Amino acid sequence: MRAFTSISALDQHELDATEHLSDARRAAMSTMVRRAVPRRGTSPLRALAVFISLLLASGILLAVVAPSATIVIAATPTSLGPYEYDLRAGPNGGDINAQTNFDGQLTAKTTGSATGSRLDEERATGVEEFSNYTTNDIRIPTGTLVQTTEPSPIRFLTTEDKVLPRSAILPVPRVGTVLINIRAIDPGTKGNVAAGKINRAASTEYLVSNPAPTTGGRSDQIPVVTQADYDKAVAQSDDALRKAAEDRTNRWKAIAASGMTVYGVIAKRTGVLTPASDVVKELKKDDPPTFEITVTGTATAYTVTSDEPKKTAIQRLTQEVPSDMKLADNSAVVSEVIGASVREDGVHWRIRAEGKQVPKPKTSQMTAALAGRGYDAVAPLARDLGFELRSITPWPEWWPRLPVLDSRITIDVEALPSSAGSP
């Protein structure tokens, strides 16, 4: 087919604008180009067909885009635990942060008892009257024995040397007598004898009797503080020091910030202000058999947030949950197996924690799997993933299937009831 270099060439049936064609050649070439056919009006049937096609396309588009559905599911809980944890709140890598409270200026007094004693005794003394049975002078030497008449007699010895005058018959009867000081052989109150009781002598040449009671016999226990008493008091001072430390802890508690709990206390003795030389000695007879010492020491307590150890125990429990699960809200139950005990390195607990775990919802996978399917496919799929179907709300309500586009499907996870979350 011929090609023309311009529109004018085409109209003139010339191959080149500069080429002049003859009438015969132009007539021959004109038969080779078909002239444009005048346009006729659009057919009504064709217009109707186009309209119906557009209507069907719009319907299909609406069927794909317009429908939506909201699916409500609830996770099926399973038990988690129980687990037990040993937790420590304190310095140097404790599981729980704690503030250390320290007082190194404590003092406490404690009273000890004197268990030692010294026996302080005195022998009774008195006067014995000797009466001569003979007409001869009788020498009564020091240490002459006289005694009472009981089966277990109380014995006395004269403490001076005297001569017992003779007795006379003529011209006037007269009995020679002499008073001699005596002292009990045995010390103690036993030698305090009533008048007229000491009337037995070692000789038949004279009679004896005490005209007055003997007195002064005593046996007293003088309290003595021993080294053992001192050592025991020092050991017992730990109780007094702990009481002082507890009082200090109560003051710490009184000034603690809101939401903080003070645990105490560790009391430690650091010294004794009262030396043994001040108390290890004999006490006065009338003094109470006690003594007092003063000791020094320290008090240590720890301040922890009031939500501990429960908070840390729940964190530990959360770490036990598999990666495709999560700890159900408000399901954790924390209890103390061994309550708080304060040691030098902090506060210690033995804690038991348990709860409920639920699967994490995989909404994108679920919507992709459910797109375009019937409503009866939802419950089995949810059950396989660890959920229970609660409801399906389609829009419009009469729409027979789930939307074809997964983006038009909304999945809501219903909150777990608190009763279901309790172990």
Tab-separated table of C-alpha atoms in Angstrom:
chain	number	residue	atom	x	y	z
A	1	MET	CA	0.000	0.000	0.000
A	2	ARG	CA	1.200	3.429	-0.833
A	3	ALA	CA	2.304	5.869	1.846
A	4	PHE	CA	1.652	9.572	1.554
A	5	THR	CA	3.962	12.162	2.978
A	6	SER	CA	1.238	14.607	4.039
A	7	ILE	CA	-2.499	15.195	4.213
A	8	SER	CA	-2.425	17.356	1.185
A	9	ALA	CA	-0.587	14.660	-0.683
A	10	LEU	CA	-3.239	12.219	0.357
A	11	ASP	CA	-6.003	14.530	-0.861
A	12	GLN	CA	-4.228	15.026	-4.158
A	13	HIS	CA	-3.303	11.358	-4.382
A	14	GLU	CA	0.345	12.277	-4.709
A	15	LEU	CA	3.193	10.349	-3.156
A	16	ASP	CA	5.267	13.429	-2.657
A	17	ALA	CA	4.196	17.021	-2.403
A	18	THR	CA	6.648	17.955	-5.125
A	19	GLU	CA	5.521	15.207	-7.471
A	20	HIS	CA	2.842	16.146	-9.920
A	21	LEU	CA	0.528	13.240	-10.836
A	22	SER	CA	-1.435	12.862	-13.995
A	23	ASP	CA	-5.190	12.549	-13.960
A	24	ALA	CA	-5.029	8.900	-14.937
A	25	ARG	CA	-2.591	8.039	-12.199
A	26	ARG	CA	-4.555	10.032	-9.659
A	27	ALA	CA	-7.764	8.211	-10.663
A	28	ALA	CA	-6.012	4.853	-10.302
A	29	MET	CA	-4.688	5.692	-6.902
A	30	SER	CA	-8.038	6.945	-5.691
A	31	THR	CA	-9.447	3.481	-6.011
A	32	MET	CA	-6.883	2.253	-3.492
A	33	VAL	CA	-8.053	4.544	-0.564
A	34	ARG	CA	-11.431	3.946	1.089
A	35	ARG	CA	-13.177	7.067	2.043
A	36	ALA	CA	-14.608	7.465	5.568
A	37	VAL	CA	-18.137	6.262	6.068
A	38	PRO	CA	-20.424	8.780	7.677
A	39	ARG	CA	-21.343	7.796	11.381
A	40	ARG	CA	-24.827	6.654	12.092
A	41	GLY	CA	-26.788	6.991	15.419
A	42	THR	CA	-26.207	4.606	18.519
A	43	SER	CA	-28.386	1.511	18.731
A	44	PRO	CA	-30.855	1.356	21.741
A	45	LEU	CA	-30.093	-2.302	22.306
A	46	ARG	CA	-26.398	-1.562	22.503
A	47	ALA	CA	-27.011	1.201	25.081
A	48	LEU	CA	-29.191	-1.123	27.168
A	49	ALA	CA	-26.527	-3.791	27.089
A	50	VAL	CA	-23.905	-1.321	28.244
A	51	PHE	CA	-26.169	-0.148	31.096
A	52	ILE	CA	-26.887	-3.676	32.260
A	53	SER	CA	-23.182	-4.475	32.151
A	54	LEU	CA	-22.372	-1.440	34.262
A	55	LEU	CA	-25.150	-2.307	36.701
A	56	LEU	CA	-23.898	-5.865	37.075
A	57	ALA	CA	-20.332	-4.639	37.568
A	58	SER	CA	-21.508	-2.219	40.254
A	59	GLY	CA	-23.459	-5.000	41.960
A	60	ILE	CA	-20.472	-7.270	41.936
A	61	LEU	CA	-18.299	-4.461	43.301
A	62	LEU	CA	-20.813	-3.746	46.042
A	63	ALA	CA	-21.056	-7.447	46.849
A	64	VAL	CA	-17.315	-7.544	47.326
A	65	VAL	CA	-16.733	-4.228	49.093
A	66	ALA	CA	-19.906	-3.327	50.968
A	67	PRO	CA	-20.593	-6.338	53.272
A	68	SER	CA	-18.934	-6.415	56.679
A	69	ALA	CA	-19.028	-8.686	59.705
A	70	THR	CA	-18.004	-8.394	63.358
A	71	ILE	CA	-17.034	-11.635	65.059
A	72	VAL	CA	-16.782	-11.724	68.853
A	73	ILE	CA	-14.706	-14.516	70.372
A	74	ALA	CA	-13.558	-15.314	73.907
A	75	ALA	CA	-10.311	-16.986	74.824
A	76	THR	CA	-10.482	-20.357	76.563
A	77	PRO	CA	-8.337	-20.119	79.726
A	78	THR	CA	-6.046	-22.893	80.934
A	79	SER	CA	-4.291	-23.208	84.278
A	80	LEU	CA	-0.818	-21.776	84.782
A	81	GLY	CA	1.209	-22.956	87.745
A	82	PRO	CA	1.400	-22.911	90.670
A	83	TYR	CA	5.055	-21.904	90.843
A	84	GLU	CA	7.086	-21.025	93.925
A	85	TYR	CA	9.713	-18.299	93.984
A	86	ASP	CA	12.282	-17.254	96.573
A	87	LEU	CA	12.394	-13.475	96.382
A	88	ARG	CA	14.729	-11.026	98.108
A	89	ALA	CA	14.354	-7.283	98.493
A	90	GLY	CA	17.665	-5.666	99.257
A	91	PRO	CA	20.989	-4.403	97.979
A	92	ASN	CA	23.575	-6.201	95.848
A	93	GLY	CA	21.381	-7.671	93.143
A	94	GLY	CA	18.146	-8.230	95.017
A	95	ASP	CA	15.079	-9.359	93.077
A	96	ILE	CA	13.220	-6.320	94.423
A	97	ASN	CA	14.565	-2.818	94.925
A	98	ALA	CA	14.774	-1.757	98.571
A	99	GLN	CA	15.993	1.262	100.483
A	100	THR	CA	18.267	0.459	103.441
A	101	ASN	CA	17.580	2.224	106.759
A	102	PHE	CA	20.513	2.161	109.199
A	103	ASP	CA	21.137	3.533	112.696
A	104	GLY	CA	24.563	2.894	114.186
A	105	GLN	CA	24.046	4.780	117.470
A	106	LEU	CA	21.685	2.516	119.417
A	107	THR	CA	22.119	2.037	123.180
A	108	ALA	CA	20.228	-0.256	125.518
A	109	LYS	CA	20.322	-1.088	129.216
A	110	THR	CA	19.751	-4.524	130.691
A	111	THR	CA	19.543	-5.796	134.258
A	112	GLY	CA	21.409	-8.887	135.410
A	113	SER	CA	21.034	-10.983	138.557
A	114	ALA	CA	23.829	-11.778	140.985
A	115	THR	CA	23.858	-15.530	141.530
A	116	GLY	CA	27.045	-15.653	143.582
A	117	SER	CA	27.040	-15.168	147.335
A	118	ARG	CA	29.264	-15.085	150.372
A	119	LEU	CA	28.107	-16.436	153.715
A	120	ASP	CA	28.520	-13.829	156.438
A	121	GLU	CA	28.039	-15.497	159.841
A	122	GLU	CA	28.412	-14.532	163.480
A	123	ARG	CA	28.347	-16.719	166.643
A	124	ALA	CA	25.932	-15.912	169.425
A	125	THR	CA	27.320	-14.625	172.726
A	126	GLY	CA	25.994	-14.359	176.261
A	127	VAL	CA	26.713	-14.846	179.946
A	128	GLU	CA	26.706	-18.122	181.870
A	129	GLU	CA	26.348	-18.283	185.645
A	130	PHE	CA	28.408	-20.955	187.381
A	131	SER	CA	27.347	-22.112	190.932
A	132	ASN	CA	29.891	-24.009	193.083
A	133	TYR	CA	28.813	-27.325	194.640
A	134	THR	CA	32.001	-27.566	196.673
A	135	THR	CA	33.772	-25.717	199.481
A	136	ASN	CA	36.814	-25.310	197.281
A	137	ASP	CA	37.613	-22.627	194.755
A	138	ILE	CA	37.337	-23.971	191.222
A	139	ARG	CA	39.213	-22.543	188.308
A	140	ILE	CA	37.062	-22.196	185.189
A	141	PRO	CA	39.476	-21.947	182.282
A	142	THR	CA	38.771	-20.366	178.899
A	143	GLY	CA	37.099	-22.854	176.600
A	144	THR	CA	35.026	-24.590	179.260
A	145	LEU	CA	32.076	-26.318	177.574
A	146	VAL	CA	28.475	-25.655	178.504
A	147	GLN	CA	25.431	-26.660	176.469
A	148	THR	CA	21.700	-27.044	176.242
A	149	THR	CA	19.941	-30.262	177.165
A	150	GLU	CA	18.305	-31.048	173.750
A	151	PRO	CA	19.162	-34.303	171.988
A	152	SER	CA	21.187	-32.168	169.568
A	153	PRO	CA	22.577	-29.717	172.090
A	154	ILE	CA	23.718	-26.204	171.248
A	155	ARG	CA	27.205	-25.852	172.619
A	156	PHE	CA	29.032	-22.851	174.005
A	157	LEU	CA	32.540	-22.194	175.255
A	158	THR	CA	33.677	-19.755	177.893
A	159	THR	CA	35.730	-16.899	176.498
A	160	GLU	CA	37.536	-15.943	179.677
A	161	ASP	CA	39.415	-17.560	182.574
A	162	LYS	CA	37.829	-17.098	186.002
A	163	VAL	CA	37.787	-18.655	189.496
A	164	LEU	CA	34.526	-19.946	190.835
A	165	PRO	CA	34.451	-19.012	194.560
A	166	ARG	CA	33.920	-21.750	197.085
A	167	SER	CA	30.631	-22.298	198.808
A	168	ALA	CA	30.311	-22.154	202.656
A	169	ILE	CA	28.081	-23.943	205.134
A	170	LEU	CA	29.081	-22.160	208.350
A	171	PRO	CA	28.546	-19.772	209.903
A	172	VAL	CA	25.976	-18.807	207.198
A	173	PRO	CA	25.329	-21.050	204.171
A	174	ARG	CA	26.566	-19.369	200.999
A	175	VAL	CA	26.900	-20.580	197.385
A	176	GLY	CA	29.847	-19.331	195.396
A	177	THR	CA	28.859	-18.049	191.942
A	178	VAL	CA	30.506	-16.329	189.056
A	179	LEU	CA	29.340	-14.927	185.678
A	180	ILE	CA	31.496	-15.888	182.738
A	181	ASN	CA	31.135	-14.766	179.103
A	182	ILE	CA	30.330	-17.543	176.630
A	183	ARG	CA	30.195	-17.838	172.836
A	184	ALA	CA	28.487	-20.427	170.646
A	185	ILE	CA	30.697	-22.942	168.929
A	186	ASP	CA	28.646	-22.904	165.711
A	187	PRO	CA	27.821	-19.656	163.934
A	188	GLY	CA	24.326	-18.698	162.938
A	189	THR	CA	21.010	-17.983	164.501
A	190	LYS	CA	20.889	-21.412	166.109
A	191	GLY	CA	23.064	-20.052	168.921
A	192	ASN	CA	20.448	-17.514	169.940
A	193	VAL	CA	19.083	-19.400	172.969
A	194	ALA	CA	16.469	-18.319	175.505
A	195	ALA	CA	17.342	-17.721	179.151
A	196	GLY	CA	17.740	-20.773	181.362
A	197	LYS	CA	18.347	-23.177	178.467
A	198	ILE	CA	22.121	-23.562	178.750
A	199	ASN	CA	22.246	-25.658	181.916
A	200	ARG	CA	24.448	-28.629	181.216
A	201	ALA	CA	28.118	-28.580	182.286
A	202	ALA	CA	31.015	-30.931	181.780
A	203	SER	CA	31.615	-31.199	185.562
A	204	THR	CA	29.425	-32.207	188.486
A	205	GLU	CA	31.238	-29.799	190.803
A	206	TYR	CA	29.132	-26.869	189.713
A	207	LEU	CA	25.832	-25.932	188.206
A	208	VAL	CA	25.421	-23.711	185.125
A	209	SER	CA	22.615	-21.634	183.642
A	210	ASN	CA	22.260	-18.575	181.424
A	211	PRO	CA	20.364	-15.849	183.215
A	212	ALA	CA	19.670	-14.011	179.910
A	213	PRO	CA	19.209	-15.062	176.289
A	214	THR	CA	22.247	-15.391	174.094
A	215	THR	CA	22.202	-13.031	171.111
A	216	GLY	CA	24.111	-11.962	168.042
A	217	GLY	CA	24.083	-15.241	166.195
A	218	ARG	CA	23.443	-14.665	162.482
A	219	SER	CA	23.994	-16.181	159.043
A	220	ASP	CA	23.682	-13.722	156.148
A	221	GLN	CA	24.108	-14.300	152.397
A	222	ILE	CA	25.982	-11.399	150.837
A	223	PRO	CA	25.195	-11.204	147.069
A	224	VAL	CA	28.195	-11.388	144.769
A	225	VAL	CA	28.216	-10.646	141.020
A	226	THR	CA	30.333	-13.257	139.271
A	227	GLN	CA	31.954	-13.152	135.851
A	228	ALA	CA	29.375	-15.682	134.687
A	229	ASP	CA	26.613	-13.298	135.789
A	230	TYR	CA	28.219	-10.504	133.784
A	231	ASP	CA	28.611	-12.662	130.665
A	232	LYS	CA	25.000	-13.788	130.905
A	233	ALA	CA	23.785	-10.206	131.192
A	234	VAL	CA	25.788	-9.240	128.106
A	235	ALA	CA	24.174	-12.088	126.165
A	236	GLN	CA	20.713	-11.145	127.421
A	237	SER	CA	21.295	-7.547	126.380
A	238	ASP	CA	20.518	-8.621	122.805
A	239	ASP	CA	16.832	-8.699	123.791
A	240	ALA	CA	16.982	-5.150	125.124
A	241	LEU	CA	18.917	-4.040	122.051
A	242	ARG	CA	16.341	-5.617	119.757
A	243	LYS	CA	13.584	-3.775	121.614
A	244	ALA	CA	15.460	-0.512	121.029
A	245	ALA	CA	15.887	-1.448	117.339
A	246	GLU	CA	12.156	-2.173	117.026
A	247	ASP	CA	11.382	1.224	118.515
A	248	ARG	CA	13.695	2.769	115.918
A	249	THR	CA	11.929	0.835	113.158
A	250	ASN	CA	8.558	2.142	114.336
A	251	ARG	CA	9.900	5.670	113.907
A	252	TRP	CA	11.043	4.785	110.383
A	253	LYS	CA	7.573	3.447	109.646
A	254	ALA	CA	5.983	6.632	110.923
A	255	ILE	CA	7.865	8.773	108.403
A	256	ALA	CA	7.699	6.358	105.446
A	257	ALA	CA	6.155	7.744	102.255
A	258	SER	CA	2.729	6.641	101.120
A	259	GLY	CA	2.847	3.347	99.250
A	260	MET	CA	6.003	2.212	101.023
A	261	THR	CA	6.385	-0.522	103.652
A	262	VAL	CA	9.228	-0.763	106.177
A	263	TYR	CA	10.428	-4.246	107.127
A	264	GLY	CA	12.645	-4.724	110.168
A	265	VAL	CA	14.650	-5.204	112.004
A	266	ILE	CA	18.210	-6.541	112.256
A	267	ALA	CA	19.714	-5.607	115.628
A	268	LYS	CA	23.419	-6.133	116.128
A	269	ARG	CA	25.439	-5.564	119.315
A	270	THR	CA	28.667	-3.680	118.721
A	271	GLY	CA	30.005	-3.079	122.230
A	272	VAL	CA	29.501	-2.983	126.015
A	273	LEU	CA	29.875	0.367	127.735
A	274	THR	CA	29.896	-1.128	131.255
A	275	PRO	CA	33.164	-3.000	131.925
A	276	ALA	CA	33.170	-6.195	133.972
A	277	SER	CA	35.352	-4.598	136.625
A	278	ASP	CA	32.486	-2.260	137.532
A	279	VAL	CA	30.027	-5.004	138.405
A	280	VAL	CA	31.917	-8.214	139.199
A	281	LYS	CA	32.139	-7.656	142.954
A	282	GLU	CA	30.458	-8.146	146.301
A	283	LEU	CA	27.311	-6.142	146.827
A	284	LYS	CA	26.062	-4.607	150.018
A	285	LYS	CA	24.004	-6.861	152.213
A	286	ASP	CA	20.860	-4.778	151.941
A	287	ASP	CA	21.206	-4.055	148.208
A	288	PRO	CA	19.017	-5.949	145.730
A	289	PRO	CA	20.988	-8.783	144.111
A	290	THR	CA	20.935	-7.145	140.663
A	291	PHE	CA	23.166	-4.990	138.495
A	292	GLU	CA	22.802	-3.016	135.255
A	293	ILE	CA	24.934	-2.798	132.125
A	294	THR	CA	24.723	-0.625	128.991
A	295	VAL	CA	25.439	-1.914	125.488
A	296	THR	CA	25.698	-0.294	122.056
A	297	GLY	CA	24.490	-1.592	118.705
A	298	THR	CA	23.016	-0.987	115.260
A	299	ALA	CA	19.572	-1.276	113.678
A	300	THR	CA	18.928	-2.099	110.010
A	301	ALA	CA	15.566	-2.129	108.223
A	302	TYR	CA	14.445	-2.073	104.582
A	303	THR	CA	11.814	0.038	102.814
A	304	VAL	CA	9.985	-1.632	99.897
A	305	THR	CA	7.050	-0.540	97.753
A	306	SER	CA	3.787	-1.841	99.171
A	307	ASP	CA	2.880	-3.751	95.996
A	308	GLU	CA	5.811	-6.094	96.569
A	309	PRO	CA	6.442	-8.999	96.518
A	310	LYS	CA	3.189	-9.539	94.580
A	311	LYS	CA	4.296	-7.378	91.663
A	312	THR	CA	7.565	-9.252	91.140
A	313	ALA	CA	5.857	-12.616	91.595
A	314	ILE	CA	3.391	-11.777	88.800
A	315	GLN	CA	6.288	-10.706	86.581
A	316	ARG	CA	7.939	-14.052	87.223
A	317	LEU	CA	4.657	-15.828	86.483
A	318	THR	CA	4.340	-13.922	83.198
A	319	GLN	CA	7.730	-15.259	82.146
A	320	GLU	CA	6.371	-18.791	82.505
A	321	VAL	CA	3.749	-18.188	79.790
A	322	PRO	CA	4.572	-19.637	76.321
A	323	SER	CA	5.179	-17.155	73.511
A	324	ASP	CA	1.831	-17.855	71.842
A	325	MET	CA	-0.085	-17.330	75.078
A	326	LYS	CA	-0.539	-14.503	77.549
A	327	LEU	CA	-1.465	-14.222	81.199
A	328	ALA	CA	-5.175	-13.588	81.544
A	329	ASP	CA	-5.985	-10.212	83.060
A	330	ASN	CA	-6.690	-10.248	86.806
A	331	SER	CA	-6.138	-14.000	86.980
A	332	ALA	CA	-2.897	-14.065	88.972
A	333	VAL	CA	-3.186	-15.286	92.553
A	334	VAL	CA	-0.189	-14.686	94.808
A	335	SER	CA	0.196	-16.098	98.320
A	336	GLU	CA	3.011	-16.252	100.844
A	337	VAL	CA	4.364	-19.706	101.624
A	338	ILE	CA	6.892	-18.236	104.046
A	339	GLY	CA	6.261	-14.694	105.213
A	340	ALA	CA	8.729	-11.846	105.227
A	341	SER	CA	11.915	-12.497	107.175
A	342	VAL	CA	14.513	-9.776	107.573
A	343	ARG	CA	18.143	-10.786	107.283
A	344	GLU	CA	21.376	-8.886	106.894
A	345	ASP	CA	21.102	-8.983	103.075
A	346	GLY	CA	17.459	-7.873	102.895
A	347	VAL	CA	13.885	-9.117	103.168
A	348	HIS	CA	13.162	-12.696	102.072
A	349	TRP	CA	9.882	-14.320	101.010
A	350	ARG	CA	8.828	-17.705	99.640
A	351	ILE	CA	5.956	-16.894	97.253
A	352	ARG	CA	3.477	-19.114	95.403
A	353	ALA	CA	1.959	-17.721	92.184
A	354	GLU	CA	-0.613	-19.189	89.808
A	355	GLY	CA	-3.093	-17.954	87.261
A	356	LYS	CA	-4.779	-18.537	83.914
A	357	GLN	CA	-3.231	-18.290	80.478
A	358	VAL	CA	-5.107	-17.605	77.246
A	359	PRO	CA	-3.990	-17.773	73.602
A	360	LYS	CA	-3.007	-14.590	71.819
A	361	PRO	CA	-5.572	-13.780	69.080
A	362	LYS	CA	-4.212	-14.100	65.521
A	363	THR	CA	-6.798	-11.869	63.913
A	364	SER	CA	-5.071	-11.416	60.538
A	365	GLN	CA	-4.745	-15.168	60.019
A	366	MET	CA	-8.324	-15.722	61.144
A	367	THR	CA	-9.820	-13.090	58.843
A	368	ALA	CA	-7.815	-14.400	55.889
A	369	ALA	CA	-9.017	-17.942	56.585
A	370	LEU	CA	-12.667	-16.904	56.984
A	371	ALA	CA	-13.005	-14.504	54.026
A	372	GLY	CA	-15.880	-15.541	51.770
A	373	ARG	CA	-16.796	-18.603	53.865
A	374	GLY	CA	-20.069	-19.492	55.494
A	375	TYR	CA	-20.890	-18.528	59.062
A	376	ASP	CA	-20.706	-22.149	60.188
A	377	ALA	CA	-16.939	-22.145	59.554
A	378	VAL	CA	-16.242	-19.599	62.293
A	379	ALA	CA	-16.841	-21.697	65.431
A	380	PRO	CA	-14.595	-24.664	64.444
A	381	LEU	CA	-11.767	-22.356	63.410
A	382	ALA	CA	-12.023	-20.353	66.651
A	383	ARG	CA	-12.073	-23.552	68.689
A	384	ASP	CA	-8.967	-24.851	66.944
A	385	LEU	CA	-7.152	-21.643	67.910
A	386	GLY	CA	-8.232	-21.820	71.553
A	387	PHE	CA	-11.247	-19.509	71.425
A	388	GLU	CA	-14.994	-19.823	71.764
A	389	LEU	CA	-17.374	-18.074	69.373
A	390	ARG	CA	-19.621	-15.576	71.137
A	391	SER	CA	-21.448	-13.868	68.256
A	392	ILE	CA	-21.410	-12.925	64.553
A	393	THR	CA	-22.932	-9.617	63.476
A	394	PRO	CA	-23.095	-9.285	59.652
A	395	TRP	CA	-24.003	-6.173	57.716
A	396	PRO	CA	-26.342	-6.207	56.067
A	397	GLU	CA	-28.054	-8.668	58.399
A	398	TRP	CA	-29.453	-10.757	55.551
A	399	TRP	CA	-26.059	-11.236	53.897
A	400	PRO	CA	-25.562	-15.010	53.587
A	401	ARG	CA	-21.792	-15.293	53.908
A	402	LEU	CA	-18.778	-13.624	55.391
A	403	PRO	CA	-17.280	-10.770	53.337
A	404	VAL	CA	-14.942	-11.735	50.544
A	405	LEU	CA	-12.443	-9.086	51.614
A	406	ASP	CA	-10.751	-10.032	54.876
A	407	SER	CA	-10.325	-6.328	55.630
A	408	ARG	CA	-14.116	-6.139	56.030
A	409	ILE	CA	-14.073	-8.732	58.821
A	410	THR	CA	-13.531	-7.410	62.353
A	411	ILE	CA	-12.608	-9.787	65.160
A	412	ASP	CA	-13.124	-8.628	68.746
A	413	VAL	CA	-11.746	-10.613	71.669
A	414	GLU	CA	-14.101	-10.556	74.615
A	415	ALA	CA	-12.548	-9.805	78.001
A	416	LEU	CA	-12.166	-12.854	80.217
A	417	PRO	CA	-14.609	-12.815	83.151
A	418	SER	CA	-12.889	-12.454	86.535
A	419	SER	CA	-14.426	-15.722	87.717
A	420	ALA	CA	-12.924	-17.540	84.765
A	421	GLY	CA	-9.525	-16.049	85.447
A	422	SER	CA	-9.269	-17.337	89.003
A	423	PRO	CA	-7.270	-20.531	89.398
